[in-house]
Each structure stands twice: as C-alpha cells, then as structure tokens.
Amino acid sequence: MSWSKERLETVARTRLGGAKLIVVANREPYIHRYRDGEVEWVRPAGGLTAALDPVMQACGGTWVAHGSGDADVEAADAAGRVRVPPDDPRYTLRRLWLDRADEEGYYYGFSNSTLWPLCHQVYQRPVFDLKDWEAYRRVNETFAEAVLQEAEGGPGLVFVQDYHFALLPRLLKAARPDLVVAQFWHIPWPNPETFLVCPWARELLDGMLGNDLLGFQTQYHCNNFFETVDRALECRFDRDQFTVSRAGHETSVRPFPISVDPGLAKEYLGDDWGRRAVAVRKKYRLADRPLLVGVDRVDYTKGIPERLRAVDRLLELHPELKEKFHFLQVGAPSRTHLPAYRDLADEVQALAEKVNWRHGTDRWKPVVFLNEHHTPEDVTVLYRMAAGCVVSSLHDGMNLVAKEFVAARDDERGVLVLSRFTGASKELPDAVLVNPFDADDLANGLYLALTMPAEEQERRVRRMRAQVENNNIFRWAGTLLSEVGKRVPEPAVPAPAPAPEESPAARTDRIERMIAIENYMTAMRLAGG
Ligand code: G6P
C-alpha cells in the first residue's frame, strides 16, 4: 500500500494517541530575516528541513530549533513560539536562542568541525577541542530544558534529528522516563576505528543509548554503530532483534532511508515553469544548449571541485562538445564562518574560472557557478529543464537532491549522474553510478548524460520515479512512527494546553528536572565516560 500525507496523518493520530509530537533539529524550517528594512521568511538550504517539514505539516506538533535569523525574535512570541508555515500555519516552531560562544563551540565547533568530518571520513581532519565539547554539552542541556517545557503536562514523543544532539536523548530520559524518545542520524556512521578516536566517544554513545529507537539511513550504518558500541561500552546486544540494552534500557537500531515529498515538485513548478526556464536561459546566456546541473550546499563532502575537474576532463576527452552544453552549479553558501567552507567556496570559484579560461570561447562559458541561495521553486525549474543532474558526493548519508531531481521529471527524461558513495545510490541503481574520486569515470558519466538516447532515459527515469513515489517521505515518517509509537502510553487525561505564564508548581517541577539533568551530567563526568 502506498504512503500519502493522509495515511501519515491517520498513523500519527492512531499511533500517538493524545501524545504530543516534538521534533528537535538544530536547523529551523523557516527563517525570518530583514531585507531592505522589512521582515521576510525563507526556507533554508539542506535536505533535513525540506524532508521533515511535510511530515510536521501532516502530523502537527512542535519543532524545537535554534532561532538563527536576524528577525526571528521579532517574528516569535515571548516564549520563542511562532506558527508555521508562515503563509499557512499548521504546526508550532519553538525557537531557542544561543549566545555567540555557544553557537561557536556547539554548532561551528563540535557539530561541524568534529562530528561532521568524523562521520563523513572525507579526509578533512576533525577538530577535538575541549571548549567545543563543553559548549556542545551545554547546548544539549539547553535544548533538553526547552523540550521538557514543550512536553509538560502529558505523554509525548520526542523525535530528535541528527548529530547536533547525541547527548539529548539520555538527558530527556533522565528527567522524564515516560517520554518516548527516538533519534534519526541523517549522516553516515563510520566504522569503530574511525569513531573511537574521538576523546568523548563513550559519552556520545551513552547519550544516544537514551533513545528508544535510533534510526540510520542504511543497514551498514546500523552495523557500524553496533560495532562501535560493542567496542566501547558495557552493553547487552541482541543481534537478531538489533537492540542494545544499557543499564536496563533498551534501544532498537534500525535503517529508515529518508526521502522527499514527490508531490512538491509539481507545486514548485506551477503552470509557468516554462516561462521561468526561458528567463534562466536568458539571464545566464545559456541559449538552447543542453544543461547539466548541480545543486548543493558548498560543503567539502559534496565533491564540487571533483565535478569541475570532470567537466575539464570531459572537454579534453571530447573536444567536439565545445559550445555544445553548459554546466550550471548552484552552490548555496553554508557554514561560511568556518575557514574550511570559505576556502572551498574560493576553490570552486577559482576552478570554474580555470575551466572557463581553458575551454571557453567568446560566445560560450562551459561553467556557470551561482554561489547564492536559491528557493526550492527555482531549483525545481533547473531540475526540470536539465539534460542531467550531477550528484558527486564523496560520502553522503542519503542525498535528497538525487531524489528531488527524479521527482521533478514528470516528462520521464533526464539523466541522474550519482556518486556510488551516497545512500541514494542503493535505491537508485538506474542512475549512472560513478566514483567521484576518479575524474575519468565522472567525466564519462557526464558524457553519458549528454548522449543517452531518449528511450533509455525514459526506461531509467520511469523506474527511479516509481522508487521515489513509493519510498517517499511519508513512508519514512510513517514506518518510523509506527515502530516507536507502540511505546507511547495512553494519556490518562487530555493534555492541557501549556500555560502562558509558569505557575509556582510548574517552576518547582522544572527546577527539579534541571537538577536531575545536572546530577546525571555530574555522574557521567565523575564516571569519566
Ligand atoms: C545536512 C545535515 C543537517 C543540516 C543540513 C544543512 O543535511 O544532516 O542536519 O541541517 O546539512 O546544514 P546546516 O548546518 O545549514 O543546518
């Protein structure tokens, strides 16, 4: 049976009973910012928020996130709450505020300079800095406090996202053992040798074992996690059921390959996508040449320089393709506060210029690099008008650009050139699978994208579309909620609406919970774990 928004709504109602759904993700799905003195809202780049927003729209509940926009405070109420989507409110976004030092140590530091390179293993050396680790711990406690406020007064299911919050599940369980806690780790989980070089590996693992359910993109990542825990902590393992028990608490570990809402492509294209495509061609002087597109955050895991080197190689191997195509790369600026990301943007810019200099003519530049944020509407037009889409990640948990491209091709045309080192390649074997570390292999993939006969494109796109239609984001969320929802207890009384002002009893309750978290953290520190 296929999964739709409606079926997910039903599952959420029946499986969750009266329990409140609270999603925790560092990144918020809607950012308010000032533009020319006015407040506007935008959707951030990145697969996680794009995937989870339709789920929250279907299920309702609260999304707890860092308020990162410069107009976020103004758009929210005193408690940091704002209803979203702003143009058609369906759920609550609860923003919490971080000071510069915490953002630096927790987000730029431990999350994105330690765990991100550690888990992706793309030869970017992870940073291990005690101050970053302390900020990470502190911010996990801050999030725990906000989640506990949101969960007050009734049963709840807390669904934690990603590597920013390895400690949060255990903190929540210590304060509220009745909460059901699940976490999805969107990025790869490396082998034990790699992960266990982290000086705080045991604390991270212990934190994650506070979950009732822990999801990864693939079975391989689940196996790696199991092996890592086995080497580091005293636990009981059930390898048939894939559960780990630590101090009497059991965590199920399962693969749930994430996906997209395929219906969004049609919405984003609207009736006038053809007119918008003509405008793009005019703006970037593309004439009517076939287009290869890449759409990524500018991130060193995505293999963008490798892609440009492959364009260079393609033109060396096939000079007959001169003036016959364009490669257009959308590179959304990302984590630009970090030198590794700034250097990468410079490197990509320099490479694009080099390739254009070597191969370009007066009338033609092979590479167009757009180092700016694009809306999902604009990106979907690029997918729809392209001859091919190139995803050349060096390592990627899933990669949702690949699935978005397929979802946009209702004409059953277009070629997906896809790195073998993405989770998506396991589900989309009809893509042209390439090794992005091998310039000739990737160049050959680009060549195939420009020359594949229409019938062959159609055969492949049809199968890939069936796969994405069937394994869509509603199946991902539905199977995950079905799995974990079994554990949600029935509410004794309907959950009261949260009081706008904190009562003295609620205050005492909150302080007691914070003391429980503090005691737990101190015990962990003393245990040296
Ligand atoms: C990846 C991560 C997400 C993150 C996204 C965008 O997909 O798995 O957790 O939100 O990148 O990165 P950013 O740092 O801008 O949130």
XYZ file of C-alpha atoms and ligand atoms in Angstrom:
545
model
C 0.000 0.000 0.000
C 1.358 3.405 -0.909
C 2.071 6.132 1.607
C 0.446 9.537 1.340
C 0.171 12.598 3.528
C -3.335 11.450 4.516
C -2.155 7.992 5.549
C 0.610 9.531 7.644
C -1.942 11.800 9.334
C -4.001 8.732 10.275
C -0.957 6.864 11.575
C 0.087 9.887 13.624
C -3.405 10.118 15.158
C -3.771 6.448 15.952
C -0.208 5.649 16.962
C 0.405 8.740 19.017
C -2.985 8.775 20.739
C -3.000 12.009 22.708
C 0.778 12.234 22.891
C 2.375 15.388 21.639
C 4.913 15.132 18.822
C 8.026 17.214 19.423
C 10.703 17.326 16.743
C 14.119 18.657 17.713
C 16.508 19.792 14.990
C 19.205 22.396 15.175
C 18.077 23.987 11.910
C 14.664 25.633 11.807
C 12.360 25.020 8.828
C 11.550 28.737 8.391
C 13.939 31.603 8.992
C 12.790 35.190 9.434
C 15.239 37.835 8.293
C 15.380 41.530 7.455
C 15.565 42.522 3.802
C 15.502 46.221 2.947
C 14.066 47.012 6.366
C 11.197 44.514 6.008
C 10.795 41.127 7.698
C 10.656 38.227 5.227
C 10.835 34.450 5.662
C 12.886 31.886 3.761
C 13.336 28.133 3.784
C 16.952 27.140 4.483
C 19.073 25.027 2.118
C 19.618 21.396 3.105
C 17.736 18.143 2.872
C 16.767 17.690 6.520
C 14.363 20.597 6.873
C 12.892 20.071 3.393
C 12.152 16.431 4.272
C 10.710 16.982 7.745
C 8.503 19.988 7.072
C 5.854 17.979 5.138
C 5.862 15.441 7.992
C 5.179 18.135 10.568
C 2.552 19.690 8.340
C 0.794 16.314 8.265
C 1.187 15.397 11.945
C 1.134 18.777 13.732
C 3.105 19.331 16.961
C 6.130 21.431 17.862
C 9.540 21.786 16.211
C 12.246 22.972 18.608
C 15.216 24.623 16.861
C 17.884 27.281 17.128
C 16.462 30.651 16.066
C 19.141 31.710 13.596
C 17.542 34.522 11.566
C 18.120 38.180 12.402
C 14.337 38.788 12.509
C 13.498 35.534 14.320
C 12.977 37.201 17.692
C 10.671 39.810 16.244
C 8.539 37.211 14.427
C 8.103 34.971 17.508
C 6.204 35.480 20.789
C 7.914 35.985 24.150
C 8.437 32.226 24.574
C 10.039 31.990 21.099
C 6.996 30.348 19.523
C 5.690 31.054 16.029
C 3.150 29.167 13.935
C 4.452 27.877 10.580
C 4.426 27.695 7.597
C 4.027 31.463 7.938
C 1.603 31.616 4.991
C -0.484 28.587 6.064
C 0.167 27.709 9.741
C -0.027 24.012 10.646
C 2.423 23.462 13.482
C 4.443 25.386 16.077
C 8.078 26.337 15.749
C 9.677 26.905 19.165
C 12.875 28.855 18.748
C 15.575 28.964 21.321
C 18.354 31.472 21.452
C 22.069 30.716 21.723
C 24.754 33.219 22.563
C 27.771 33.635 20.267
C 30.075 31.488 22.393
C 27.613 28.581 22.453
C 26.915 28.836 18.737
C 30.649 28.910 18.039
C 31.509 25.918 20.229
C 28.407 23.765 19.703
C 27.420 24.420 16.061
C 30.587 25.543 14.267
C 32.825 23.664 16.685
C 31.775 20.249 17.943
C 28.916 19.600 15.482
C 30.504 20.810 12.275
C 34.258 20.682 12.891
C 34.291 17.446 14.928
C 31.304 15.161 14.284
C 30.626 16.190 10.660
C 34.135 15.345 9.315
C 34.484 12.406 11.753
C 31.355 10.707 10.411
C 31.876 11.559 6.734
C 35.536 10.454 6.514
C 36.421 12.678 3.578
C 39.985 13.482 4.590
C 39.006 16.659 6.436
C 40.671 16.207 9.801
C 38.181 16.512 12.699
C 38.971 19.047 15.431
C 38.924 17.824 19.045
C 38.658 20.826 21.328
C 37.590 20.638 24.977
C 35.886 24.047 24.818
C 33.762 22.958 21.831
C 32.831 19.771 23.645
C 31.761 21.745 26.715
C 29.614 24.067 24.590
C 28.060 21.038 22.856
C 27.185 19.560 26.241
C 25.786 22.891 27.467
C 23.632 23.424 24.375
C 22.274 19.867 24.560
C 21.201 20.747 28.127
C 19.604 23.985 26.908
C 17.626 22.068 24.286
C 16.607 19.480 26.901
C 15.160 22.266 29.032
C 13.121 23.667 26.116
C 11.862 20.229 25.074
C 10.795 19.443 28.640
C 8.819 22.681 28.769
C 7.098 21.794 25.497
C 6.343 18.263 26.730
C 4.867 19.437 30.024
C 1.563 18.027 31.222
C 1.133 14.850 29.190
C 2.681 11.997 27.229
C 4.984 12.896 24.414
C 7.082 11.515 21.614
C 10.302 13.428 21.080
C 11.879 12.911 17.687
C 15.474 14.152 17.727
C 17.342 14.930 14.495
C 20.983 14.422 13.713
C 24.469 14.755 15.102
C 23.896 18.048 16.907
C 22.123 16.190 19.717
C 23.892 12.971 20.661
C 23.520 13.772 24.384
C 19.901 14.928 24.323
C 18.098 11.535 24.373
C 19.752 10.470 27.642
C 19.101 13.884 29.226
C 15.410 13.658 28.352
C 15.081 10.118 29.685
C 16.834 11.049 32.927
C 14.323 13.825 33.539
C 11.178 12.210 32.108
C 11.476 8.411 31.797
C 7.907 8.296 30.473
C 8.762 10.286 27.331
C 9.267 8.164 24.247
C 12.452 9.292 22.534
C 13.596 8.488 19.004
C 16.518 9.873 17.034
C 17.394 9.863 13.374
C 21.061 10.218 12.443
C 20.971 11.775 8.962
C 24.676 11.459 8.207
C 26.806 8.301 7.892
C 28.034 6.369 10.923
C 31.694 5.397 10.379
C 33.479 2.197 11.413
C 34.573 1.816 15.075
C 38.254 2.580 14.372
C 37.271 5.962 12.983
C 34.675 6.936 15.563
C 36.581 5.834 18.633
C 39.430 8.300 18.104
C 37.006 10.908 19.495
C 38.023 11.584 23.136
C 34.356 11.834 24.157
C 33.096 8.871 22.142
C 31.766 6.987 25.174
C 29.672 9.899 26.396
C 28.247 10.412 22.913
C 27.334 6.744 22.629
C 25.822 6.654 26.100
C 23.718 9.711 25.241
C 22.392 8.057 22.098
C 21.508 4.917 24.034
C 18.928 7.011 25.908
C 16.776 6.587 22.778
C 14.010 4.021 22.487
C 14.591 3.935 18.755
C 17.668 5.032 16.838
C 17.441 5.282 13.039
C 20.170 5.445 10.403
C 19.957 5.777 6.624
C 21.284 2.280 5.829
C 21.785 -1.121 7.457
C 25.528 -0.628 7.002
C 25.447 2.434 9.290
C 23.423 0.450 11.857
C 26.063 -2.296 11.767
C 28.858 0.255 12.226
C 27.039 1.770 15.205
C 26.557 -1.662 16.785
C 30.247 -2.498 16.384
C 31.256 0.881 17.811
C 29.114 0.435 20.935
C 30.342 -3.139 21.320
C 33.964 -1.954 21.425
C 33.352 0.989 23.758
C 30.642 0.251 26.316
C 29.376 -2.478 28.586
C 26.017 -3.434 26.985
C 23.843 -6.422 26.142
C 23.278 -6.964 22.403
C 20.508 -8.828 20.645
C 21.785 -9.228 17.105
C 18.554 -10.813 15.839
C 16.321 -8.013 17.045
C 19.041 -5.373 16.613
C 18.649 -3.958 20.107
C 21.234 -2.703 22.613
C 20.494 -2.692 26.353
C 22.433 -0.495 28.729
C 21.618 -0.166 32.433
C 18.211 -1.776 31.894
C 17.180 0.472 28.997
C 16.716 -0.986 25.527
C 17.385 0.864 22.239
C 16.262 -0.545 18.874
C 18.583 0.320 15.992
C 17.020 0.306 12.508
C 17.554 1.643 8.979
C 14.987 4.132 7.622
C 16.135 5.569 4.272
C 14.862 9.146 4.182
C 13.157 10.606 1.127
C 11.208 13.553 -0.301
C 7.572 14.527 -0.846
C 7.375 13.858 -4.603
C 4.193 15.961 -4.903
C 6.094 19.142 -4.053
C 7.837 19.217 -7.451
C 4.533 19.826 -9.245
C 3.667 22.581 -6.772
C 7.065 24.248 -7.184
C 6.898 24.068 -10.981
C 3.398 25.557 -11.153
C 1.895 26.394 -14.548
C 4.579 28.822 -15.577
C 7.808 26.860 -15.162
C 8.468 27.034 -18.924
C 8.446 30.832 -18.824
C 10.795 30.782 -15.801
C 13.117 28.375 -17.637
C 13.325 30.776 -20.585
C 14.217 33.598 -18.176
C 17.028 31.490 -16.647
C 18.442 30.719 -20.090
C 18.423 34.409 -20.948
C 19.897 35.569 -17.637
C 22.906 33.220 -17.771
C 23.281 33.268 -21.574
C 22.659 29.545 -21.951
C 20.961 29.785 -25.371
C 19.245 26.468 -26.038
C 22.222 24.284 -25.155
C 21.719 21.156 -23.040
C 22.285 21.801 -19.372
C 23.972 19.720 -16.678
C 23.096 20.961 -13.184
C 24.494 20.508 -9.690
C 22.620 21.756 -6.618
C 24.386 21.640 -3.263
C 25.366 23.494 -0.158
C 29.002 24.453 -0.672
C 30.352 21.657 1.515
C 33.541 19.610 1.174
C 31.576 16.349 1.365
C 29.716 17.127 -1.862
C 32.589 16.676 -4.342
C 32.076 20.001 -6.150
C 35.743 20.537 -7.163
C 35.771 16.920 -8.393
C 32.781 17.764 -10.576
C 34.503 20.768 -12.149
C 37.654 18.735 -12.792
C 35.428 16.191 -14.521
C 33.996 18.934 -16.783
C 37.582 19.877 -17.630
C 38.415 16.234 -18.381
C 35.237 15.795 -20.420
C 36.241 18.670 -22.684
C 39.751 17.226 -23.056
C 38.394 13.816 -23.985
C 35.583 15.153 -26.179
C 36.570 18.454 -27.795
C 33.564 18.004 -30.087
C 31.396 19.001 -27.086
C 32.820 22.560 -27.097
C 29.959 25.084 -27.220
C 27.523 22.164 -27.002
C 26.451 22.291 -23.320
C 26.663 24.211 -20.027
C 27.370 23.003 -16.531
C 25.425 25.111 -14.024
C 26.296 24.717 -10.359
C 24.077 26.184 -7.661
C 26.206 26.404 -4.512
C 24.238 27.626 -1.507
C 26.619 29.311 0.959
C 26.856 27.154 4.074
C 28.680 27.382 7.451
C 30.748 30.215 5.963
C 32.074 31.174 9.367
C 34.352 28.103 9.136
C 37.601 28.529 7.161
C 37.231 25.081 5.527
C 33.922 26.201 3.983
C 35.154 29.659 2.944
C 38.261 28.140 1.363
C 36.100 25.678 -0.535
C 33.907 28.435 -1.990
C 37.091 30.205 -3.181
C 38.457 26.973 -4.612
C 35.256 26.279 -6.560
C 35.191 29.849 -7.889
C 38.824 29.579 -8.999
C 38.250 26.186 -10.637
C 35.185 27.448 -12.514
C 37.253 30.340 -13.862
C 40.095 27.994 -14.813
C 37.816 25.640 -16.763
C 36.151 28.596 -18.496
C 39.536 30.075 -19.373
C 40.883 26.803 -20.766
C 37.854 25.792 -22.791
C 35.591 28.841 -23.136
C 35.174 30.903 -26.300
C 33.913 34.422 -26.960
C 30.369 33.117 -27.174
C 30.456 30.365 -24.611
C 31.422 29.639 -20.999
C 31.094 25.983 -20.057
C 30.686 26.573 -16.293
C 28.210 28.845 -14.515
C 28.744 28.916 -10.734
C 25.981 30.593 -8.712
C 27.232 30.953 -5.160
C 23.913 32.048 -3.668
C 20.784 30.758 -2.007
C 18.028 29.604 -4.405
C 14.401 28.914 -3.478
C 13.045 25.370 -3.929
C 10.829 26.795 -6.707
C 13.884 27.992 -8.675
C 15.863 24.815 -8.066
C 12.972 22.654 -9.290
C 12.852 24.581 -12.584
C 16.566 23.836 -13.043
C 15.951 20.135 -12.422
C 13.091 20.114 -14.919
C 14.974 21.895 -17.710
C 18.266 19.967 -17.352
C 19.624 17.221 -19.550
C 21.207 15.775 -16.436
C 21.776 16.310 -12.739
C 25.150 15.579 -11.149
C 25.449 14.410 -7.533
C 29.090 13.599 -6.837
C 29.303 13.465 -3.025
C 32.472 11.894 -1.673
C 30.350 10.417 1.135
C 26.711 11.193 1.900
C 24.176 9.593 4.268
C 21.425 9.747 1.629
C 21.425 12.888 -0.635
C 17.969 14.204 -1.336
C 18.950 16.274 -4.397
C 19.086 12.983 -6.307
C 15.505 12.162 -5.296
C 14.246 15.721 -5.871
C 15.613 15.618 -9.420
C 13.800 12.357 -10.156
C 10.573 13.708 -8.629
C 10.741 16.787 -10.879
C 10.965 14.742 -14.122
C 7.322 14.116 -14.937
C 8.441 14.156 -18.602
C 10.390 10.928 -17.911
C 13.567 12.424 -19.345
C 16.907 13.435 -17.908
C 19.909 11.529 -16.590
C 20.983 11.316 -12.974
C 24.767 11.009 -12.539
C 25.141 9.749 -8.986
C 28.077 9.002 -6.701
C 28.306 5.393 -5.507
C 29.136 6.759 -2.061
C 25.657 8.139 -1.341
C 22.856 6.305 0.461
C 20.656 7.226 -2.533
C 22.742 5.069 -4.902
C 21.482 1.934 -3.087
C 17.907 2.860 -4.010
C 18.537 4.308 -7.476
C 20.642 1.793 -9.429
C 19.167 3.231 -12.658
C 21.240 6.346 -12.192
C 24.614 6.483 -13.940
C 26.690 5.452 -10.919
C 30.169 6.953 -10.688
C 33.212 7.170 -8.456
C 33.744 10.937 -7.926
C 37.383 10.397 -6.906
C 38.041 9.114 -10.448
C 37.959 12.117 -12.834
C 37.703 9.912 -15.924
C 34.819 7.903 -14.503
C 32.922 11.052 -13.573
C 33.709 12.648 -16.968
C 32.355 9.531 -18.624
C 29.171 9.856 -16.523
C 28.756 13.436 -17.763
C 29.286 12.245 -21.322
C 26.565 9.620 -20.927
C 24.224 12.276 -19.524
C 24.712 14.356 -22.680
C 24.393 11.477 -25.121
C 21.974 8.902 -23.687
C 19.180 8.002 -26.138
C 15.713 9.239 -25.138
C 14.231 5.712 -24.808
C 16.991 4.693 -22.415
C 16.472 7.845 -20.343
C 12.761 7.100 -20.194
C 13.278 3.494 -19.074
C 15.576 4.584 -16.274
C 13.620 7.636 -15.115
C 10.394 5.645 -15.004
C 11.908 3.059 -12.655
C 13.533 5.723 -10.483
C 10.282 7.689 -10.251
C 8.410 4.557 -9.163
C 11.027 4.036 -6.450
C 10.781 7.632 -5.146
C 6.947 7.704 -5.402
C 6.750 4.529 -3.379
C 9.504 5.156 -0.835
C 8.529 8.726 -0.138
C 8.933 10.857 2.992
C 5.515 9.764 4.281
C 6.606 6.129 4.276
C 9.802 7.121 6.111
C 7.928 9.002 8.830
C 5.022 6.526 8.904
C 7.168 3.441 9.421
C 9.280 5.255 11.986
C 6.248 6.479 13.932
C 4.587 3.063 13.706
C 7.703 1.470 15.132
C 8.163 3.874 18.024
C 4.504 4.857 18.512
C 3.787 1.430 20.003
C 5.616 2.580 23.092
C 3.637 5.764 23.671
C 1.355 5.301 26.711
C -2.292 6.353 26.532
C -2.847 9.711 28.223
C -4.787 9.461 31.496
C -6.417 12.830 30.897
C -6.356 15.042 27.831
C -3.160 17.062 27.853
C -3.819 20.642 28.995
C -2.693 23.493 26.803
C 0.628 24.900 28.079
C 0.083 27.823 30.444
C 1.311 31.163 29.064
C 2.845 32.040 32.447
C 4.729 29.489 34.548
C 2.914 28.576 37.780
C 4.924 28.166 41.039
C 4.285 24.388 40.911
C 5.481 24.166 37.302
C 8.528 26.192 38.244
C 9.407 23.796 41.096
C 8.831 20.894 38.757
C 11.083 22.407 36.107
C 13.850 23.144 38.588
C 13.681 19.574 39.892
C 14.043 18.260 36.391
C 17.012 20.518 35.724
C 18.609 19.235 38.931
C 18.030 15.658 37.714
C 19.783 16.518 34.432
C 22.631 18.234 36.275
C 23.048 15.234 38.626
C 23.103 12.916 35.681
C 25.718 15.022 33.870
C 27.869 15.217 37.005
C 27.644 11.445 37.465
C 28.733 10.975 33.837
C 31.654 13.350 34.301
C 32.759 11.607 37.501
C 32.491 8.227 35.799
C 34.833 9.673 33.152
C 32.504 8.284 30.495
C 22.925 18.172 6.485
C 22.696 17.819 7.939
C 21.525 18.608 8.522
C 21.695 20.090 8.243
C 21.907 20.348 6.755
C 22.172 21.824 6.449
O 21.886 17.691 5.721
O 22.486 16.433 8.079
O 21.442 18.404 9.917
O 20.586 20.837 8.698
O 23.032 19.587 6.328
O 23.259 22.298 7.183
P 23.140 23.484 8.258
O 24.397 23.436 9.040
O 22.946 24.714 7.440
O 21.914 23.207 9.101
